[in-house]
Amino acid sequence: MKALVALGVMFASFGAQALNSGPVLDGHYSMKLKIGEMIFDDELDLKGSQAPIRLQGYEDAIQGLIKVPGIFESPLEGTAHCSSVSSECALDFTIIATENGGSYKVRYKAHLDSESYLKVVQENKPPVLNGAAYYEDGKLLGTFEATRN
C-alpha cells in the first residue's frame, strides 16, 4: 500500500513538473511594425506578471516594455492566454506612446497561431507573434511581426 501511495505521489509530482516546464513566450523580441508603407524596427520585452507565459497553459497578466529606438520606451500591461488544446496563444496589451511632444495609448493584439505554436513546441523554433496595433479609438495604427531573439 505504501508503495502505491509513493508511486501516486511520484506521478503527481511529474505531472505538476510537466505543467511547470516546456516552452515559454517570455523574452526579448525584434518587432517589425508596418505603418502604411513604412516599416519600423521596434523591440519588445515580454514576461508573465507572476509566472512565465507557458505555451502548455497560461491565462494571466503580462508585463514588459516596448522600445522604439531613439524615440520612446513604454512599459506594457495586458493579458495572455495560451492553450495546448487549441495550440495557440493570444495576447492583448497596451502602452503609452510618447512622440512629437504628445502621448497616446496604443493597444496591441498579438497571436501565436497553431502552425507557429507547433514549431516552438516540436522543433524548438523561436516564437513568432503576429498582430496589429490600434489607436485608442480603435483605428488601425499598423501590423507587426515579432520574433524572439
Short mmCIF file of C-alpha atoms in Angstrom, two decimals:
data_model
loop_
_atom_site.label_atom_id
_atom_site.label_comp_id
_atom_site.label_asym_id
_atom_site.label_seq_id
_atom_site.Cartn_x
_atom_site.Cartn_y
_atom_site.Cartn_z
CA MET A 1 0.00 0.00 0.00
CA LYS A 2 2.84 2.39 0.89
CA ALA A 3 4.42 1.65 -2.48
CA LEU A 4 1.19 2.59 -4.29
CA VAL A 5 0.93 5.86 -2.35
CA ALA A 6 4.58 6.67 -3.12
CA LEU A 7 4.02 5.83 -6.79
CA GLY A 8 0.93 8.08 -6.88
CA VAL A 9 2.86 10.96 -5.30
CA MET A 10 5.68 10.46 -7.80
CA PHE A 11 3.31 10.59 -10.82
CA ALA A 12 1.53 13.65 -9.41
CA SER A 13 4.90 15.32 -8.98
CA PHE A 14 5.90 14.53 -12.57
CA GLY A 15 2.54 15.85 -13.83
CA ALA A 16 2.92 19.12 -11.93
CA GLN A 17 6.50 19.41 -13.14
CA ALA A 18 5.38 18.95 -16.76
CA LEU A 19 2.94 21.84 -16.40
CA ASN A 20 5.74 24.00 -14.98
CA SER A 21 8.21 23.27 -17.76
CA GLY A 22 8.32 23.48 -21.50
CA PRO A 23 8.37 26.39 -23.93
CA VAL A 24 7.54 29.92 -22.82
CA LEU A 25 6.85 33.21 -24.61
CA ASP A 26 8.88 35.30 -22.17
CA GLY A 27 11.89 37.04 -23.69
CA HIS A 28 13.24 39.78 -25.94
CA TYR A 29 11.68 40.15 -29.39
CA SER A 30 12.65 42.07 -32.53
CA MET A 31 9.46 43.64 -33.81
CA LYS A 32 8.78 44.83 -37.36
CA LEU A 33 5.90 47.32 -37.19
CA LYS A 34 4.41 48.30 -40.55
CA ILE A 35 2.56 51.62 -40.61
CA GLY A 36 1.37 52.43 -44.11
CA GLU A 37 4.31 51.69 -46.38
CA MET A 38 6.94 52.29 -43.66
CA ILE A 39 8.50 49.55 -41.53
CA PHE A 40 9.85 50.36 -38.08
CA ASP A 41 12.30 48.19 -36.13
CA ASP A 42 11.00 48.15 -32.55
CA GLU A 43 11.82 45.96 -29.56
CA LEU A 44 9.52 44.02 -27.26
CA ASP A 45 10.40 42.62 -23.84
CA LEU A 46 7.70 40.27 -22.61
CA LYS A 47 7.09 38.26 -19.45
CA GLY A 48 4.31 36.88 -17.33
CA SER A 49 3.48 39.02 -14.31
CA GLN A 50 3.50 36.18 -11.75
CA ALA A 51 4.97 33.24 -13.69
CA PRO A 52 6.41 32.53 -17.16
CA ILE A 53 3.97 32.57 -20.10
CA ARG A 54 3.89 28.82 -20.73
CA LEU A 55 2.57 27.55 -24.05
CA GLN A 56 1.02 24.47 -22.42
CA GLY A 57 -1.30 26.66 -20.37
CA TYR A 58 -1.35 30.28 -19.28
CA GLU A 59 -4.14 32.73 -18.56
CA ASP A 60 -2.93 35.70 -16.58
CA ALA A 61 -1.43 39.17 -16.67
CA ILE A 62 1.66 40.04 -18.70
CA GLN A 63 4.09 42.91 -18.48
CA GLY A 64 7.14 44.18 -20.26
CA LEU A 65 8.42 47.01 -22.38
CA ILE A 66 8.08 48.33 -25.93
CA LYS A 67 11.07 50.28 -27.18
CA VAL A 68 11.05 52.44 -30.29
CA PRO A 69 14.82 53.09 -30.53
CA GLY A 70 15.72 56.75 -30.34
CA ILE A 71 12.11 57.82 -29.80
CA PHE A 72 10.50 56.33 -26.67
CA GLU A 73 10.17 53.38 -24.30
CA SER A 74 6.93 52.40 -22.62
CA PRO A 75 6.00 49.74 -20.11
CA LEU A 76 3.30 47.38 -21.32
CA GLU A 77 0.49 45.76 -19.38
CA GLY A 78 -2.09 43.28 -20.52
CA THR A 79 -3.13 39.65 -20.58
CA ALA A 80 -2.19 36.44 -22.36
CA HIS A 81 -3.98 33.17 -22.93
CA CYS A 82 -2.14 30.07 -24.16
CA SER A 83 -3.75 26.67 -24.59
CA SER A 84 -2.33 23.30 -25.54
CA VAL A 85 -5.86 22.26 -26.56
CA SER A 86 -6.09 24.88 -29.33
CA SER A 87 -2.29 25.08 -29.87
CA GLU A 88 -2.47 28.88 -29.84
CA CYS A 89 -1.68 31.92 -27.73
CA ALA A 90 -3.44 35.29 -27.74
CA LEU A 91 -2.02 38.46 -26.18
CA ASP A 92 -3.67 41.82 -25.60
CA PHE A 93 -1.65 44.69 -24.12
CA THR A 94 -1.40 48.47 -24.08
CA ILE A 95 1.36 51.06 -23.96
CA ILE A 96 1.57 54.84 -23.85
CA ALA A 97 3.43 56.12 -26.93
CA THR A 98 5.21 59.43 -26.40
CA GLU A 99 6.44 61.21 -29.50
CA ASN A 100 6.29 64.58 -31.27
CA GLY A 101 5.50 66.35 -27.99
CA GLY A 102 2.40 64.29 -27.23
CA SER A 103 1.35 60.93 -25.88
CA TYR A 104 -1.40 58.48 -26.74
CA LYS A 105 -2.48 54.96 -25.82
CA VAL A 106 -1.78 52.10 -28.24
CA ARG A 107 -3.41 48.67 -27.92
CA TYR A 108 -1.63 45.63 -29.33
CA LYS A 109 -3.37 42.37 -30.18
CA ALA A 110 -0.97 39.54 -30.93
CA HIS A 111 -1.25 35.83 -31.52
CA LEU A 112 0.91 32.78 -31.90
CA ASP A 113 -1.04 30.70 -34.42
CA SER A 114 -1.20 26.91 -34.31
CA GLU A 115 1.46 26.45 -37.01
CA SER A 116 3.97 28.66 -35.15
CA TYR A 117 2.93 27.12 -31.82
CA LEU A 118 3.80 23.63 -33.08
CA LYS A 119 7.15 24.83 -34.45
CA VAL A 120 8.03 26.17 -31.00
CA VAL A 121 6.88 23.04 -29.16
CA GLN A 122 8.04 20.34 -31.59
CA GLU A 123 11.04 21.92 -33.36
CA ASN A 124 12.32 24.27 -30.64
CA LYS A 125 11.97 27.26 -33.01
CA PRO A 126 11.71 30.80 -31.57
CA PRO A 127 8.16 32.12 -31.14
CA VAL A 128 6.88 34.48 -33.85
CA LEU A 129 3.99 36.71 -32.77
CA ASN A 130 1.79 38.38 -35.39
CA GLY A 131 -0.76 41.05 -34.79
CA ALA A 132 -1.93 44.61 -35.07
CA ALA A 133 -1.63 47.86 -33.13
CA TYR A 134 -4.63 50.15 -32.66
CA TYR A 135 -5.16 53.73 -31.57
CA GLU A 136 -7.33 54.28 -28.51
CA ASP A 137 -10.36 54.97 -30.75
CA GLY A 138 -9.94 51.52 -32.35
CA LYS A 139 -8.49 52.69 -35.66
CA LEU A 140 -5.66 50.60 -37.05
CA LEU A 141 -2.17 52.01 -36.46
CA GLY A 142 -0.26 49.17 -38.13
CA THR A 143 0.54 45.48 -38.25
CA PHE A 144 3.55 43.70 -36.82
CA GLU A 145 5.60 40.55 -36.61
CA ALA A 146 7.73 39.97 -33.52
CA THR A 147 10.38 37.22 -33.38
CA ARG A 148 12.05 36.23 -30.13
CA ASN A 149 15.83 36.63 -30.24
#
